[in-house]
Amino acid sequence: MTVKTIGDATLYLGDCGEIMPGLGMVDLVLTDPPYGIGEANGKNKSRGKIAVSKDYGVSDWDNAPAPAWLIELVRAKSSNQIIFGGNYYELPPSSCWLVWDKDNGECDFADCELAWTSLKKAVRRLKFRWAGMLQENMGAKETRVHPTQKPVPVMRWALEHAGDVETVCDPFMGSGTTGVACVELGKKFIGIERDPAYFNEACKRIGLAFQQNETRLFR
């Protein structure tokens, strides 16, 4: 296991099922676990009328969803949870689902992604384009390094719905988008990722976010 600290972020390279039992409670888990729909097996190369922005290669990390015991462990270690792809898991009824409308146009991608939450509020929706090479804000276009990467503004939006939370954990960190959103909103972050390449990408992105944040603060 490798541990790296960047500002208020603590990042673990390893398996979250092995690391999380040793962590304390956190205020919020905000995460996007594997759904088991094969998004990493190369099918992203051709998606209808949408021109994909990158060939991410072939991997097996999304061949099966995270096991039920691991989702329960994640919930037990946090006061509240926001779990993208919650519709693929057996979770309790919720009054608050977060609906991300990706404004995809005509293709075989889903029109929306659903995040199950434990929050006691109503369903909320955000329209934010994320369609191949097209993004909502082309003037501040994000580099995509992961096949299921979320836009930073979407994760910021999700975080803001969680209210006054101090420490946020993403046990399936991927390329670190949750961590970047936490830096921008001044939250402490704990991220766990088992793939060394994505862990390194997350470290780079979160480190850059801290540098940019410090630059803004000291202007």
Short mmCIF file of C-alpha atoms in Angstrom, two decimals:
data_model
loop_
_atom_site.label_atom_id
_atom_site.label_comp_id
_atom_site.label_asym_id
_atom_site.label_seq_id
_atom_site.Cartn_x
_atom_site.Cartn_y
_atom_site.Cartn_z
CA MET A 1 0.00 0.00 0.00
CA THR A 2 1.22 3.49 -0.90
CA VAL A 3 -0.05 6.61 0.89
CA LYS A 4 0.42 10.11 -0.48
CA THR A 5 -0.61 13.37 1.20
CA ILE A 6 -1.34 16.45 -0.91
CA GLY A 7 -2.58 19.38 1.16
CA ASP A 8 -5.79 18.21 2.86
CA ALA A 9 -6.01 15.11 0.66
CA THR A 10 -4.79 11.66 1.71
CA LEU A 11 -4.55 9.25 -1.21
CA TYR A 12 -4.15 5.48 -0.93
CA LEU A 13 -2.96 3.13 -3.64
CA GLY A 14 -4.58 -0.18 -2.79
CA ASP A 15 -7.82 -2.11 -2.44
CA CYS A 16 -10.57 -0.17 -0.65
CA GLY A 17 -11.94 -3.38 0.85
CA GLU A 18 -8.64 -3.79 2.70
CA ILE A 19 -8.01 -0.11 3.49
CA MET A 20 -11.42 1.17 4.60
CA PRO A 21 -11.75 -1.02 7.73
CA GLY A 22 -8.72 0.79 9.15
CA LEU A 23 -10.08 4.27 8.50
CA GLY A 24 -12.23 6.32 10.84
CA MET A 25 -15.71 7.58 10.08
CA VAL A 26 -16.10 10.25 7.39
CA ASP A 27 -18.92 12.75 6.87
CA LEU A 28 -19.64 11.72 3.30
CA VAL A 29 -18.75 9.08 0.75
CA LEU A 30 -19.10 10.47 -2.76
CA THR A 31 -18.15 7.80 -5.26
CA ASP A 32 -18.69 6.20 -8.65
CA PRO A 33 -18.03 2.46 -8.20
CA PRO A 34 -17.84 -0.02 -11.09
CA TYR A 35 -21.31 -1.00 -12.28
CA GLY A 36 -20.36 -4.24 -14.05
CA ILE A 37 -21.40 -3.01 -17.51
CA GLY A 38 -18.04 -3.43 -19.23
CA GLU A 39 -17.20 0.23 -19.88
CA ALA A 40 -13.50 -0.64 -19.64
CA ASN A 41 -13.51 -3.49 -22.15
CA GLY A 42 -13.04 -1.35 -25.26
CA LYS A 43 -16.66 -0.82 -26.29
CA ASN A 44 -16.16 2.94 -25.88
CA LYS A 45 -14.38 3.08 -29.24
CA SER A 46 -17.61 3.56 -31.20
CA ARG A 47 -20.78 4.99 -29.66
CA GLY A 48 -23.36 5.85 -32.31
CA LYS A 49 -23.25 9.45 -33.51
CA ILE A 50 -20.98 10.60 -30.70
CA ALA A 51 -17.29 10.97 -31.55
CA VAL A 52 -15.44 9.57 -28.55
CA SER A 53 -12.63 11.75 -27.27
CA LYS A 54 -10.09 8.99 -26.58
CA ASP A 55 -9.37 5.28 -26.83
CA TYR A 56 -8.85 4.19 -23.21
CA GLY A 57 -7.70 0.69 -24.06
CA VAL A 58 -9.09 -2.53 -22.63
CA SER A 59 -9.28 -3.52 -18.97
CA ASP A 60 -11.41 -5.74 -16.72
CA TRP A 61 -12.13 -3.45 -13.73
CA ASP A 62 -15.76 -2.92 -14.83
CA ASN A 63 -16.60 -6.52 -15.65
CA ALA A 64 -18.48 -6.95 -12.36
CA PRO A 65 -20.10 -4.51 -9.92
CA ALA A 66 -18.57 -3.90 -6.52
CA PRO A 67 -19.79 -6.70 -4.21
CA ALA A 68 -22.66 -6.02 -1.82
CA TRP A 69 -20.46 -6.44 1.29
CA LEU A 70 -18.15 -3.69 0.03
CA ILE A 71 -21.01 -1.26 -0.60
CA GLU A 72 -22.27 -1.99 2.92
CA LEU A 73 -18.78 -1.35 4.33
CA VAL A 74 -18.66 1.99 2.49
CA ARG A 75 -22.01 2.94 4.00
CA ALA A 76 -21.01 1.83 7.49
CA LYS A 77 -17.91 4.06 7.40
CA SER A 78 -19.77 7.26 6.48
CA SER A 79 -22.55 9.41 7.88
CA ASN A 80 -24.00 10.01 4.41
CA GLN A 81 -23.44 8.64 0.94
CA ILE A 82 -23.83 9.71 -2.69
CA ILE A 83 -23.28 6.70 -4.94
CA PHE A 84 -23.36 7.15 -8.71
CA GLY A 85 -24.78 4.09 -10.42
CA GLY A 86 -26.81 3.35 -7.30
CA ASN A 87 -29.48 1.89 -9.58
CA TYR A 88 -27.14 -1.07 -10.13
CA TYR A 89 -27.04 -1.90 -6.42
CA GLU A 90 -29.48 -3.05 -3.75
CA LEU A 91 -29.79 0.09 -1.63
CA PRO A 92 -32.60 1.33 0.64
CA PRO A 93 -35.38 3.54 -0.76
CA SER A 94 -34.32 7.17 -1.01
CA SER A 95 -36.23 10.43 -1.38
CA CYS A 96 -33.18 12.03 -3.03
CA TRP A 97 -31.64 10.77 -6.24
CA LEU A 98 -29.28 13.09 -8.07
CA VAL A 99 -29.93 13.00 -11.81
CA TRP A 100 -27.18 14.08 -14.17
CA ASP A 101 -28.54 14.81 -17.66
CA LYS A 102 -25.53 14.43 -19.97
CA ASP A 103 -27.19 16.07 -23.01
CA ASN A 104 -25.78 13.30 -25.20
CA GLY A 105 -27.94 13.64 -28.30
CA GLU A 106 -28.48 10.46 -30.35
CA CYS A 107 -26.15 7.65 -29.29
CA ASP A 108 -26.14 4.48 -27.20
CA PHE A 109 -24.85 6.22 -24.07
CA ALA A 110 -27.44 6.68 -21.33
CA ASP A 111 -29.21 10.06 -21.43
CA CYS A 112 -28.71 10.44 -17.66
CA GLU A 113 -26.75 8.97 -14.79
CA LEU A 114 -28.35 8.38 -11.41
CA ALA A 115 -26.75 8.80 -8.02
CA TRP A 116 -28.44 7.21 -5.01
CA THR A 117 -28.12 9.28 -1.85
CA SER A 118 -28.91 8.95 1.83
CA LEU A 119 -29.78 12.67 1.93
CA LYS A 120 -33.17 13.72 3.30
CA LYS A 121 -34.27 15.97 0.46
CA ALA A 122 -36.04 15.80 -2.90
CA VAL A 123 -34.75 14.52 -6.23
CA ARG A 124 -32.47 17.00 -7.97
CA ARG A 125 -31.34 17.27 -11.63
CA LEU A 126 -28.39 18.90 -13.37
CA LYS A 127 -28.03 19.28 -17.14
CA PHE A 128 -24.35 19.30 -18.05
CA ARG A 129 -23.09 18.21 -21.46
CA TRP A 130 -20.44 15.48 -21.53
CA ALA A 131 -20.71 13.87 -24.95
CA GLY A 132 -17.54 12.52 -26.51
CA MET A 133 -15.37 15.49 -27.45
CA LEU A 134 -18.15 17.92 -26.54
CA GLN A 135 -18.34 19.41 -23.07
CA GLU A 136 -20.60 21.96 -21.42
CA ASN A 137 -17.81 24.51 -21.06
CA MET A 138 -15.56 24.16 -24.10
CA GLY A 139 -13.56 27.19 -22.94
CA ALA A 140 -12.43 25.28 -19.86
CA LYS A 141 -12.36 21.81 -21.38
CA GLU A 142 -11.27 19.00 -19.07
CA THR A 143 -8.75 16.39 -20.17
CA ARG A 144 -10.35 12.96 -20.02
CA VAL A 145 -8.05 10.21 -18.79
CA HIS A 146 -10.59 7.62 -17.57
CA PRO A 147 -13.45 5.98 -19.52
CA THR A 148 -16.07 6.74 -16.83
CA GLN A 149 -14.60 10.04 -15.65
CA LYS A 150 -17.11 12.55 -14.24
CA PRO A 151 -16.86 16.29 -14.91
CA VAL A 152 -15.58 18.30 -11.94
CA PRO A 153 -18.68 20.59 -11.96
CA VAL A 154 -20.95 17.54 -11.63
CA MET A 155 -19.08 16.32 -8.56
CA ARG A 156 -19.05 19.84 -7.12
CA TRP A 157 -22.84 19.96 -7.62
CA ALA A 158 -23.21 16.63 -5.82
CA LEU A 159 -20.99 17.80 -2.96
CA GLU A 160 -22.95 21.01 -2.55
CA HIS A 161 -26.16 18.99 -2.09
CA ALA A 162 -24.53 17.20 0.85
CA GLY A 163 -24.43 20.45 2.84
CA ASP A 164 -21.89 21.22 5.55
CA VAL A 165 -19.51 18.25 5.40
CA GLU A 166 -15.85 18.38 6.40
CA THR A 167 -14.30 15.07 5.31
CA VAL A 168 -15.21 13.28 2.07
CA CYS A 169 -14.06 9.83 0.95
CA ASP A 170 -14.06 8.29 -2.52
CA PRO A 171 -13.10 4.60 -2.19
CA PHE A 172 -13.21 4.14 -5.99
CA MET A 173 -11.21 7.27 -6.79
CA GLY A 174 -10.32 6.59 -10.42
CA SER A 175 -8.70 9.70 -11.89
CA GLY A 176 -9.48 11.80 -8.81
CA THR A 177 -12.39 14.01 -9.89
CA THR A 178 -14.04 13.84 -6.46
CA GLY A 179 -10.76 14.96 -4.92
CA VAL A 180 -10.47 17.91 -7.29
CA ALA A 181 -14.02 19.00 -6.41
CA CYS A 182 -13.17 18.72 -2.70
CA VAL A 183 -10.09 20.91 -3.14
CA GLU A 184 -12.15 23.55 -4.92
CA LEU A 185 -14.75 23.54 -2.13
CA GLY A 186 -12.28 23.40 0.77
CA LYS A 187 -13.11 19.87 1.94
CA LYS A 188 -10.73 17.28 3.39
CA PHE A 189 -10.46 14.31 1.05
CA ILE A 190 -9.59 10.63 1.36
CA GLY A 191 -9.20 8.78 -1.93
CA ILE A 192 -8.51 5.10 -2.60
CA GLU A 193 -7.58 3.63 -5.99
CA ARG A 194 -6.14 0.21 -6.80
CA ASP A 195 -4.91 0.91 -10.34
CA PRO A 196 -1.41 2.48 -10.23
CA ALA A 197 -1.86 4.42 -13.48
CA TYR A 198 -5.13 6.02 -12.38
CA PHE A 199 -3.71 6.63 -8.89
CA ASN A 200 -0.86 8.59 -10.47
CA GLU A 201 -3.31 10.56 -12.61
CA ALA A 202 -5.36 11.37 -9.50
CA CYS A 203 -2.26 12.57 -7.68
CA LYS A 204 -1.38 14.86 -10.59
CA ARG A 205 -4.89 16.31 -10.91
CA ILE A 206 -5.38 16.86 -7.17
CA GLY A 207 -1.89 18.35 -6.83
CA LEU A 208 -2.60 20.78 -9.67
CA ALA A 209 -5.95 21.70 -8.10
CA PHE A 210 -4.17 22.58 -4.83
CA GLN A 211 -1.61 24.68 -6.65
CA GLN A 212 -4.34 26.58 -8.49
CA ASN A 213 -6.32 27.03 -5.27
CA GLU A 214 -3.31 28.43 -3.43
CA THR A 215 -2.61 30.80 -6.31
CA ARG A 216 -6.15 32.18 -6.10
CA LEU A 217 -5.93 32.59 -2.31
CA PHE A 218 -2.66 34.57 -2.38
CA ARG A 219 -3.44 36.91 -5.25
#
